[in-house]
Short mmCIF file of C-alpha atoms and ligand atoms in Angstrom, two decimals:
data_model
loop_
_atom_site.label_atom_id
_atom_site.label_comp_id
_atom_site.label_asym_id
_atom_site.label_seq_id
_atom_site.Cartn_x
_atom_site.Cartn_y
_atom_site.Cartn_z
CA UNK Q 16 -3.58 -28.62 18.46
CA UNK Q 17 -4.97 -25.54 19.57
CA UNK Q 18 -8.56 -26.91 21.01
CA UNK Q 19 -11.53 -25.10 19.80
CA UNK Q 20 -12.48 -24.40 23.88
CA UNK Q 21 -10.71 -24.52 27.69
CA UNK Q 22 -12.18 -23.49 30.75
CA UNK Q 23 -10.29 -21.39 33.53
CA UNK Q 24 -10.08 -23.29 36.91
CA UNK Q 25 -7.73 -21.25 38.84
CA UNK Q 26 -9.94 -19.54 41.01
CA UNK Q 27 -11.81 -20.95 43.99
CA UNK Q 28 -12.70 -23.87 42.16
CA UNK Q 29 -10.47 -26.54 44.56
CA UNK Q 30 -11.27 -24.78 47.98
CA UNK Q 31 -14.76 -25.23 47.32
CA UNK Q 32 -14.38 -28.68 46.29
CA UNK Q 33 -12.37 -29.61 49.14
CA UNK Q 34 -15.02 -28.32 51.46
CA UNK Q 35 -17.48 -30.51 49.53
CA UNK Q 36 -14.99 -33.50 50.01
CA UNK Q 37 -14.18 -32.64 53.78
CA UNK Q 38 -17.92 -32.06 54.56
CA UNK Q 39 -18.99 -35.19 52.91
CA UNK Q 40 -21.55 -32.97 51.19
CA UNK Q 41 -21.55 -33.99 47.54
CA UNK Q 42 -25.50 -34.45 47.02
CA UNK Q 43 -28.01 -31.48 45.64
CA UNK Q 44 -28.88 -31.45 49.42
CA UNK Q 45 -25.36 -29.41 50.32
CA UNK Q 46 -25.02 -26.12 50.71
CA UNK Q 47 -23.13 -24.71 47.74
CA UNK Q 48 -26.48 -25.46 45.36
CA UNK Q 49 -28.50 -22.81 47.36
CA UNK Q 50 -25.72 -20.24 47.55
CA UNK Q 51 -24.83 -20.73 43.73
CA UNK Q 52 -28.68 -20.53 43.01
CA UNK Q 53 -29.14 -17.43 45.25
CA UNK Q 54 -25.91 -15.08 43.56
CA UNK Q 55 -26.86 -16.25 40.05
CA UNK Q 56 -30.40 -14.99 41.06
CA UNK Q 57 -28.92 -11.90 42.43
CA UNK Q 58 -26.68 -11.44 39.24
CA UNK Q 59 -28.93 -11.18 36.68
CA UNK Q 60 -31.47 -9.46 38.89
CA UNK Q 61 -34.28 -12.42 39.42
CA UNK Q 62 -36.11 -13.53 42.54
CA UNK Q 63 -35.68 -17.43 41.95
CA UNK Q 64 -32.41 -19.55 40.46
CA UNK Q 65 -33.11 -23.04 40.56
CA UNK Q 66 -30.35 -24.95 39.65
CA UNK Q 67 -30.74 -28.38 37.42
CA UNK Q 68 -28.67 -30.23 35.49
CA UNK Q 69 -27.81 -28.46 32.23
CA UNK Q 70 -29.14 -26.38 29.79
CA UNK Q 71 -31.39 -28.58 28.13
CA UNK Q 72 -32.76 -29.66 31.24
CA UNK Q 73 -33.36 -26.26 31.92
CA UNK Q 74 -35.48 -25.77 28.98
CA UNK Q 75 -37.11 -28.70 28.90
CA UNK Q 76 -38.69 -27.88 32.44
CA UNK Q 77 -39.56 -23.99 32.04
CA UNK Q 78 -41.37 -25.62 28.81
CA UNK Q 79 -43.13 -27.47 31.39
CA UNK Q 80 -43.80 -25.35 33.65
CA UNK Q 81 -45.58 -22.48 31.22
CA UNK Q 82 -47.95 -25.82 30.14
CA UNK Q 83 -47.04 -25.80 26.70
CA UNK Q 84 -48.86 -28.32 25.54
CA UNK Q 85 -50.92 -30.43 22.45
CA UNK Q 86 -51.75 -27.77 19.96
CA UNK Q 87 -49.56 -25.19 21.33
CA UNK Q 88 -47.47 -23.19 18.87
CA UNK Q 89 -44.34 -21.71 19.70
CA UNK Q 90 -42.63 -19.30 17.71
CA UNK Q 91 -38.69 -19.68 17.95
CA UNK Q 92 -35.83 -19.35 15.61
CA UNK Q 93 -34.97 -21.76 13.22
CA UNK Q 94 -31.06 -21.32 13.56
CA UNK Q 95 -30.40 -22.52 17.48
CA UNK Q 96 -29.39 -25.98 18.99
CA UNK Q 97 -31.57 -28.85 19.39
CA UNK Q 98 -32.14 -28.74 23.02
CA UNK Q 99 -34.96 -25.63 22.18
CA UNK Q 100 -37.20 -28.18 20.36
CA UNK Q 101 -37.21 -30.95 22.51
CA UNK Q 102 -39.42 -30.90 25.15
CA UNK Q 103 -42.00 -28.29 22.61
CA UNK Q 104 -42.18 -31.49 19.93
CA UNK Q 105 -42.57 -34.05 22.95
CA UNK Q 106 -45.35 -32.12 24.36
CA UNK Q 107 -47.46 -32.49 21.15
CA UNK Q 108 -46.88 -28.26 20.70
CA UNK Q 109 -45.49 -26.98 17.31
CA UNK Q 110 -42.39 -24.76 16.80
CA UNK Q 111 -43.14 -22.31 14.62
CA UNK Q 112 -39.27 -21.41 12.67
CA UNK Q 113 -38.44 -17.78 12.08
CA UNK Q 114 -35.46 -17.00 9.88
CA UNK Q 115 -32.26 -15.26 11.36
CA UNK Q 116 -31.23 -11.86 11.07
CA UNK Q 117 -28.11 -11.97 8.49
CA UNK Q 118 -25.65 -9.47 10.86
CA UNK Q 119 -26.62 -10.47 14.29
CA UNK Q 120 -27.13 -13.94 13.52
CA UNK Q 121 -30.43 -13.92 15.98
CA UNK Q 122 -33.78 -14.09 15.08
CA UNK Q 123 -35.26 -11.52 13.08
CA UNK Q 124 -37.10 -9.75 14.96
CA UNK Q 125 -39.41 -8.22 12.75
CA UNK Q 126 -40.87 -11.74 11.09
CA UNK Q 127 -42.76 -12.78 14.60
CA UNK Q 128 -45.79 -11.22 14.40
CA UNK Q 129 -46.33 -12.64 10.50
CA UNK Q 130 -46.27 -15.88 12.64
CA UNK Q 131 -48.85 -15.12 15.66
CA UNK Q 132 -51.79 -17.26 15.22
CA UNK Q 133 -54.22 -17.70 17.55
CA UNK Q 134 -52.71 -21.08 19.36
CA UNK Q 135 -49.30 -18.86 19.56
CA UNK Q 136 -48.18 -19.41 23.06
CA UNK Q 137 -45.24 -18.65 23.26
CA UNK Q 138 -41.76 -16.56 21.90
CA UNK Q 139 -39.35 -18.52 22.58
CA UNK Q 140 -35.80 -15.90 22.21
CA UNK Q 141 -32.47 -17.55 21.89
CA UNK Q 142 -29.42 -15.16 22.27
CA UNK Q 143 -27.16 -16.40 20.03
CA UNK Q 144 -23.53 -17.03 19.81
CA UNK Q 145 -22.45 -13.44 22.08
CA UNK Q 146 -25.10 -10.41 20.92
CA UNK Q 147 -28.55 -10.76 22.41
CA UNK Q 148 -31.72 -10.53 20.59
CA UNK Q 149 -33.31 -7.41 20.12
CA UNK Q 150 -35.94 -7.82 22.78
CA UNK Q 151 -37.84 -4.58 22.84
CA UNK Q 152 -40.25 -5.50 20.01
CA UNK Q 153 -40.55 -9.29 21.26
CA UNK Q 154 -41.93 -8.20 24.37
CA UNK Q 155 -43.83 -5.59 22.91
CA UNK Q 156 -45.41 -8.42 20.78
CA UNK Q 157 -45.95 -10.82 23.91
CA UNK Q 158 -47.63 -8.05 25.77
CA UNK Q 159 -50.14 -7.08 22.85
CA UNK Q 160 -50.61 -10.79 22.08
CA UNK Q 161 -50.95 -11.98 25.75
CA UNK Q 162 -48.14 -14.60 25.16
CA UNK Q 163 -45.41 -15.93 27.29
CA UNK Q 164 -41.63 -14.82 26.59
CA UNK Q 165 -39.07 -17.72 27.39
CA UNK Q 166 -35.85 -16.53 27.13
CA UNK Q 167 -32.90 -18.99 26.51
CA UNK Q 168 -29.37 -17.09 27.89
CA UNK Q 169 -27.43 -20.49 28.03
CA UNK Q 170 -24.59 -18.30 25.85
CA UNK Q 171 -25.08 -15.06 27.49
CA UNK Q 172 -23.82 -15.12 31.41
CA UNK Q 173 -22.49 -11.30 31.66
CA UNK Q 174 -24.59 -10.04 28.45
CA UNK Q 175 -27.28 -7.00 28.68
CA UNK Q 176 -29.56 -5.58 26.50
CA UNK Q 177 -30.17 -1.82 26.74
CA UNK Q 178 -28.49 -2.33 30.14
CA UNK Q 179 -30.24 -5.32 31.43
CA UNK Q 180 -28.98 -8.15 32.37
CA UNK Q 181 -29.80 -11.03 29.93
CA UNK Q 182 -31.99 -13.73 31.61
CA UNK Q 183 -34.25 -11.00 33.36
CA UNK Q 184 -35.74 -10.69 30.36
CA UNK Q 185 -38.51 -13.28 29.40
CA UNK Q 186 -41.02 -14.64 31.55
CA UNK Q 187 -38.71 -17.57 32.50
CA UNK Q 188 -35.31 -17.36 31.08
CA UNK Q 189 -32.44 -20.15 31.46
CA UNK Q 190 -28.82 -20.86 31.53
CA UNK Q 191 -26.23 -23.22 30.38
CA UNK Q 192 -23.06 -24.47 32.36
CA UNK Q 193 -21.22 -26.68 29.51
CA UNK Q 194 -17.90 -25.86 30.13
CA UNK Q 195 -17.48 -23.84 26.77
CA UNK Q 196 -19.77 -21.38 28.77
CA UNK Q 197 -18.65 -18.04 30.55
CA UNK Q 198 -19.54 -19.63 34.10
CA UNK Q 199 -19.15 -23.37 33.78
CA UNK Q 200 -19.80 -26.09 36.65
CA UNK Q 201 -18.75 -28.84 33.93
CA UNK Q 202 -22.86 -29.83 33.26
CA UNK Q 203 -25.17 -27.76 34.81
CA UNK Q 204 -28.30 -25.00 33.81
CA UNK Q 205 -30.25 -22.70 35.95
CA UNK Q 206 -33.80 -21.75 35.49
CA UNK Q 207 -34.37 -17.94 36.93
CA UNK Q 208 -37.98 -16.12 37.13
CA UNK Q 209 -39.53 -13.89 39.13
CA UNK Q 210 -42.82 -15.73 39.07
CA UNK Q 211 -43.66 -17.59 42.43
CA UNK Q 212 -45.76 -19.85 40.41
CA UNK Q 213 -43.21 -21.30 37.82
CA UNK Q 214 -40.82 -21.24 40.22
CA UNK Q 215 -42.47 -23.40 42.36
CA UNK Q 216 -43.41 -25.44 38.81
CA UNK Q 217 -39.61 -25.86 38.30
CA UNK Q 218 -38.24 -26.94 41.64
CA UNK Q 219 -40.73 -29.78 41.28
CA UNK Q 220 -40.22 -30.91 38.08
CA UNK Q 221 -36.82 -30.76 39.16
CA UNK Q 222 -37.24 -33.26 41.90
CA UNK Q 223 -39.87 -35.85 40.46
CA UNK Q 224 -42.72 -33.81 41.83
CA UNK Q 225 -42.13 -35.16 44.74
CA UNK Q 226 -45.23 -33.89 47.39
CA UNK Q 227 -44.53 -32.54 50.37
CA UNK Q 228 -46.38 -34.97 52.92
CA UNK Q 229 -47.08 -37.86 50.29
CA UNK Q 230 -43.31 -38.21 49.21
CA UNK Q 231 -43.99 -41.05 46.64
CA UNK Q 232 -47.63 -40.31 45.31
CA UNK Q 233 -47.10 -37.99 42.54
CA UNK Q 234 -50.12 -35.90 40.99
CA UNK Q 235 -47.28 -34.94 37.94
CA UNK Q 236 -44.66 -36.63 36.46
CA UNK Q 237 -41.21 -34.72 36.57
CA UNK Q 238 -37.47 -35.58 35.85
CA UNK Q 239 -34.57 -35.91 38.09
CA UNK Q 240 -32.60 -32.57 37.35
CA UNK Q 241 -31.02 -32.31 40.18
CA UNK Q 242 -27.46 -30.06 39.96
CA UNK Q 243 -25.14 -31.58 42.97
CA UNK Q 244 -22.87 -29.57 45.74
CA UNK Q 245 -19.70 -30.28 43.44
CA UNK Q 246 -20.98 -28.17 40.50
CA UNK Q 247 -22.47 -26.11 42.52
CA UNK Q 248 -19.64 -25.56 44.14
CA UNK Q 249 -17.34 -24.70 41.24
CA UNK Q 250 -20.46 -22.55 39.93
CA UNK Q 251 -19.99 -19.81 42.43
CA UNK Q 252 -16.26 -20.33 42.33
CA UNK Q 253 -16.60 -19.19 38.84
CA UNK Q 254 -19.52 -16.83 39.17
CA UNK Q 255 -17.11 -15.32 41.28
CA UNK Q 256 -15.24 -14.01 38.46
CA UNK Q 257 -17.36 -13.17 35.99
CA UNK Q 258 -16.47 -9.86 35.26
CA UNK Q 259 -13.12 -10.67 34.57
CA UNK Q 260 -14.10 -13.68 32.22
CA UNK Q 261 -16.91 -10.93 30.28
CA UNK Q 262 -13.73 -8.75 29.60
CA UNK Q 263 -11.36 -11.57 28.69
CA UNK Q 264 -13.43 -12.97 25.86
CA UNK Q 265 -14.21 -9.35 24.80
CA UNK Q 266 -10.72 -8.58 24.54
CA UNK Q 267 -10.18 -12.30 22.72
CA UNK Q 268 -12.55 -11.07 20.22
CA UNK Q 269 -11.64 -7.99 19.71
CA UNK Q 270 -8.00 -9.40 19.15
CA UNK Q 271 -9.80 -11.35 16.96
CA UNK Q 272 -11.18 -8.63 15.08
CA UNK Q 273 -8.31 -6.71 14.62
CA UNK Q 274 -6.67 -9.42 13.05
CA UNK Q 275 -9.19 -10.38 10.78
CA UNK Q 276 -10.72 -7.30 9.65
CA UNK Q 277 -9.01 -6.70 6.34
CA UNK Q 278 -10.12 -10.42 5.10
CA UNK Q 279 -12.14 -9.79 2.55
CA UNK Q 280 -15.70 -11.77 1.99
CA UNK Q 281 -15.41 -13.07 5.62
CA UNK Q 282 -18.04 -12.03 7.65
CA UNK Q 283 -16.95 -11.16 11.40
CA UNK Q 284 -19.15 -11.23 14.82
CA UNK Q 285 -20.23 -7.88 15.21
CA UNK Q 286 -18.57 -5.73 18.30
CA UNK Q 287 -21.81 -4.64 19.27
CA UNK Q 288 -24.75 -3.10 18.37
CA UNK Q 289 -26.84 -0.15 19.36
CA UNK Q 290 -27.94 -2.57 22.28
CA UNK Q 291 -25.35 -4.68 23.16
CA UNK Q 292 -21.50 -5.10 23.09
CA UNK Q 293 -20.90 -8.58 21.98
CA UNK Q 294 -19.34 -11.15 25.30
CA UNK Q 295 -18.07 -12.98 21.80
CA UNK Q 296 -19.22 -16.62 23.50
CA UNK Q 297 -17.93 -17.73 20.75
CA UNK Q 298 -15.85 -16.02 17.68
CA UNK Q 299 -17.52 -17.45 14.23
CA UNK Q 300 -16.53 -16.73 11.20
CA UNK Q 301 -18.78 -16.82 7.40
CA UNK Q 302 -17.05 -17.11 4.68
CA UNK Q 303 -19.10 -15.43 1.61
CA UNK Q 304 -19.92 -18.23 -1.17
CA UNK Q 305 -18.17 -16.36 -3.83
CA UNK Q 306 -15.08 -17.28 -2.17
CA UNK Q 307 -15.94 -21.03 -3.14
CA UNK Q 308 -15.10 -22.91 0.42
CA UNK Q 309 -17.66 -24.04 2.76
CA UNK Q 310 -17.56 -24.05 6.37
CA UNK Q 311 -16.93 -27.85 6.13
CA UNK Q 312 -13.68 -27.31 3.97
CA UNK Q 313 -12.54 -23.98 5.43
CA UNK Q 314 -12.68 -25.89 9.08
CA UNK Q 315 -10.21 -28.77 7.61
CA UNK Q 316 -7.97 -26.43 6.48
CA UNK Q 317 -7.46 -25.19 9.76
CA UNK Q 318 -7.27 -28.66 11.33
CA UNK Q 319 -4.37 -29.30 8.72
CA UNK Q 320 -3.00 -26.10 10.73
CA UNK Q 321 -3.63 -27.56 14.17
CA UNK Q 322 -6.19 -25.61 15.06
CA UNK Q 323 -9.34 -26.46 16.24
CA UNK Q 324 -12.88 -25.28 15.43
CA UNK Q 325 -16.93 -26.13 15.34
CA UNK Q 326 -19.36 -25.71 13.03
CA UNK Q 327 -22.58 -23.92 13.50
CA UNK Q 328 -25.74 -24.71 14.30
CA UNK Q 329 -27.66 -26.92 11.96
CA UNK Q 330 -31.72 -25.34 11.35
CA UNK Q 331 -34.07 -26.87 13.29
CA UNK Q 332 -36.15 -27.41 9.72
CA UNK Q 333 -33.39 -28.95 8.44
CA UNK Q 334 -32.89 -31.40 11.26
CA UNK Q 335 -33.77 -35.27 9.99
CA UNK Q 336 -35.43 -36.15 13.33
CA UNK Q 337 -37.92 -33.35 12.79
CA UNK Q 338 -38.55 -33.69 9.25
CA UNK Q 339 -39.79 -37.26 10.01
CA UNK Q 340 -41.94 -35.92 12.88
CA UNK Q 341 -44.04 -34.32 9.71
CA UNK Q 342 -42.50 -31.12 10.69
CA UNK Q 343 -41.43 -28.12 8.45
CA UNK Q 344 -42.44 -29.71 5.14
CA UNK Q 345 -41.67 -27.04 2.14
CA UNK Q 346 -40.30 -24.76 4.55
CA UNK Q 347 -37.19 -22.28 3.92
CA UNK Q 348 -35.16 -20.14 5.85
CA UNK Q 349 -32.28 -18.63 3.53
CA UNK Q 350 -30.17 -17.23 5.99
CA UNK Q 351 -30.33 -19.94 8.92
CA UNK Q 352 -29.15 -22.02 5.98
CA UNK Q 353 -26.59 -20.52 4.99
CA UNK Q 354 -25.49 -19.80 8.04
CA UNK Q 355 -24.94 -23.54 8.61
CA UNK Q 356 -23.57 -24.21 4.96
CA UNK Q 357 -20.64 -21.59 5.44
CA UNK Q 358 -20.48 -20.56 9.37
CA UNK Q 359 -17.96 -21.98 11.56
CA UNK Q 360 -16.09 -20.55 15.04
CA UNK Q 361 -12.46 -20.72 15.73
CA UNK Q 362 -11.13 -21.66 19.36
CA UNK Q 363 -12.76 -19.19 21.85
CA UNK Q 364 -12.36 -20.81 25.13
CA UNK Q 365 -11.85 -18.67 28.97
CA UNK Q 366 -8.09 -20.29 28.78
CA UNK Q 367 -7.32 -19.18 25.35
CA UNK Q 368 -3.94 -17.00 25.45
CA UNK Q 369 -2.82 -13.89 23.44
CA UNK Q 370 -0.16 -16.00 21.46
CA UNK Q 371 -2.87 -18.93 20.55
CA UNK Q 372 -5.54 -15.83 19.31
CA UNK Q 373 -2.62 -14.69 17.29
CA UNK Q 374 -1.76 -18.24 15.98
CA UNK Q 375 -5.02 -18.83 15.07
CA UNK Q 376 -5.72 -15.65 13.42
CA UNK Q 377 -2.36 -16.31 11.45
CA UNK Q 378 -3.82 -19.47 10.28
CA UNK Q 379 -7.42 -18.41 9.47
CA UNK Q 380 -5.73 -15.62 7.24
CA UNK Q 381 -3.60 -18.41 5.54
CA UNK Q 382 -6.57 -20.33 4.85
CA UNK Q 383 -8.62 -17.53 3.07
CA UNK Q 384 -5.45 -16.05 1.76
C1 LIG T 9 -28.49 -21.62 23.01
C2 LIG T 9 -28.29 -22.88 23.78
N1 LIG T 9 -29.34 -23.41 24.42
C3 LIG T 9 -29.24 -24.55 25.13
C4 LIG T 9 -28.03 -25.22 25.22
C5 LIG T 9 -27.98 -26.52 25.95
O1 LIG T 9 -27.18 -26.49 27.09
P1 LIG T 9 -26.55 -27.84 27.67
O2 LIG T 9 -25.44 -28.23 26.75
O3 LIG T 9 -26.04 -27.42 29.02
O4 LIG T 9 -27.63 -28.85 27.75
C6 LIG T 9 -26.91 -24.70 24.58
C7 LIG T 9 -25.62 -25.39 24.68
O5 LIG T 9 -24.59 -24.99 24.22
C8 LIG T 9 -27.04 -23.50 23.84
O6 LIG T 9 -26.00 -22.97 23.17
#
């Protein structure tokens, strides 16, 4: 079976380990958290990285930390993972769904300000799946509008947009760690900002709002998100190297692409935009209805074949945990939809060799053959 994701762990990974091991630092009090923290900072151009423990966490507590609250509405796409909803629908705030752009697969860009109302507080932007969102008119929007950009990059360690690093671009912007990620620590997320404020909002969150002085009276209630020195330490082991894992999944996709090209009603990541190369986190693939198979049927075929593969995201309107929440009744969103009836990505992992791209392509061309 060739599995739908492996990470690379050939690098510094064990050294830093060991010195974890042989300094009997393993807590989030060791060294490796604030040097990890620091160089992701540094890499995508913020002042603050605080480090928690994954991607969810991470969104959950920059949610937090801009007070969205009871009555807030935030506009987001419909087509991301659950993890962007959480801690909005706990808070008593309401997403507000836009529909996905049918080429890039991200939001489309130019439905958000048909969904601006005056309790809008924030845009929540989720890069998704390797090409970032087109954030020029978003933050053109959130500057007119007054509202808070909260950018989720937890697929897009490496990406820019017009040259800028993604995850210096909203307000507070966060990061995933999963180990199908460019930079994995095996769980992990990092909140990055430039703002002092929510900064300082996140770090305590992070750590129970603990108070400095009155260590167990608490004036808020936070979460223990606390990222340890292990994955810390085989963060920066693979931040180290992050360069060289951008170009090797570019070069995996556009492998990809050249196999795949010719098959006809299949639509392909793009290679890039006029924005954007795509980092191809992952390499999905949408099979046009006419052809009569379904991401569900298309992906068995290829298990038949040994080869692994996920589908995509389900819509957040379409999710039955929302739905009963009194959420998104009557609403539609054509493309997110069918984006989840017929898309579906094929192994794109760091450790993914030339001869596995080319057996899977063989076998993805069999299947639509
Ligand atoms: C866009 C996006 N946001 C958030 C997350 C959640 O990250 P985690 O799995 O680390 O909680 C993911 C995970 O894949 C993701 O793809």
């Amino acid at each position: 079976m060739i599995p739908v994701n492996e990470p690379l762990l050939d690098g510094n990974e064990k050294n830093y380990l060991m010195e974890c091991i042989d300094t009997g630092w393993i807590s989030s009090e060791g060294p490796f958290v604030k040097r990890f923290e620091d160089e992701f900072a540094a890499r995508v151009g913020r002042k603050h990285g605080i480090a928690v423990t994954n991607g969810t966490a991470a969104l959950d507590a920059a949610v937090e930390a801009l007070a969205i609250g009871p009555g807030d509405e935030v506009i987001m796409p419909a087509f991301t993972i659950i993890s962007c909803v959480g801690q909005i629908v706990r808070s008593g705030a309401i997403p507000v769904l836009v529909d996905s752009d049918p080429v890039t697969w991200n939001m489309d860009v130019s439905q958000i300000e048909g969904k601006i109302t005056p309790r809008t507080k924030a845009i929540l932007v989720v890069h998704t799946y390797g090409l970032p969102t087109d954030m020029d008119p978003v933050l053109d929007l959130a500057r007119h509008y007054g509202l808070k950009v909260l950018e989720d990059a937890a697929e897009m360690h490496g990406q820019r947009y017009k040259g800028e690093p993604c995850g210096s671009l909203g307000d507070i912007s966060t990061f995933s760690f999963y180990p199908n990620k460019h930079v994995t620590t095996g769980e992990g997320g990092m909140i990055v900002t430039d703002d002092d404020a929510l900064a300082e909002a996140c770090r305590s969150l992070r750590n129970l709002c603990f108070q400095p002085g009155k260590r167990f009276v608490h004036e808020c209630l936070g979460w223990n998100l606390r990222m340890t020195n292990l994955q810390a330490a085989v963060g920066l082991a693979q931040l180290e190297r992050l360069d060289e894992f951008v170009a090797r999944k570019r070069r995996m996709g556009l492998r990809y692409g050249e196999w795949l090209a010719g098959l006809a009603g299949v639509q392909l990541p793009l290679a890039g935009t006029d924005y954007a190369d795509n980092i191809y986190w992952i390499y999905g693939l949408v099979p046009d209805e006419s052809l009569g198979i379904t991401a569900e049927q298309a992906m068995g075929r290829l298990a038949d074949r040994g080869i692994g593969s996920r589908p995509f995201f389900c819509p957040m309107h379409q999710q039955p945990v929302l739905r009963r929440r009194g959420l998104f009744e009557g609403e539609s969103y054509p493309v997110a939809e069918r984006l989840y009836r017929q898309g579906f990505y094929i192994p794109s992992g760091m450790a993914l060799t030339d001869d596995a791209i080319d057996a899977v392509a063989r076998a993805v061309v069999e299947v639509f053959a």
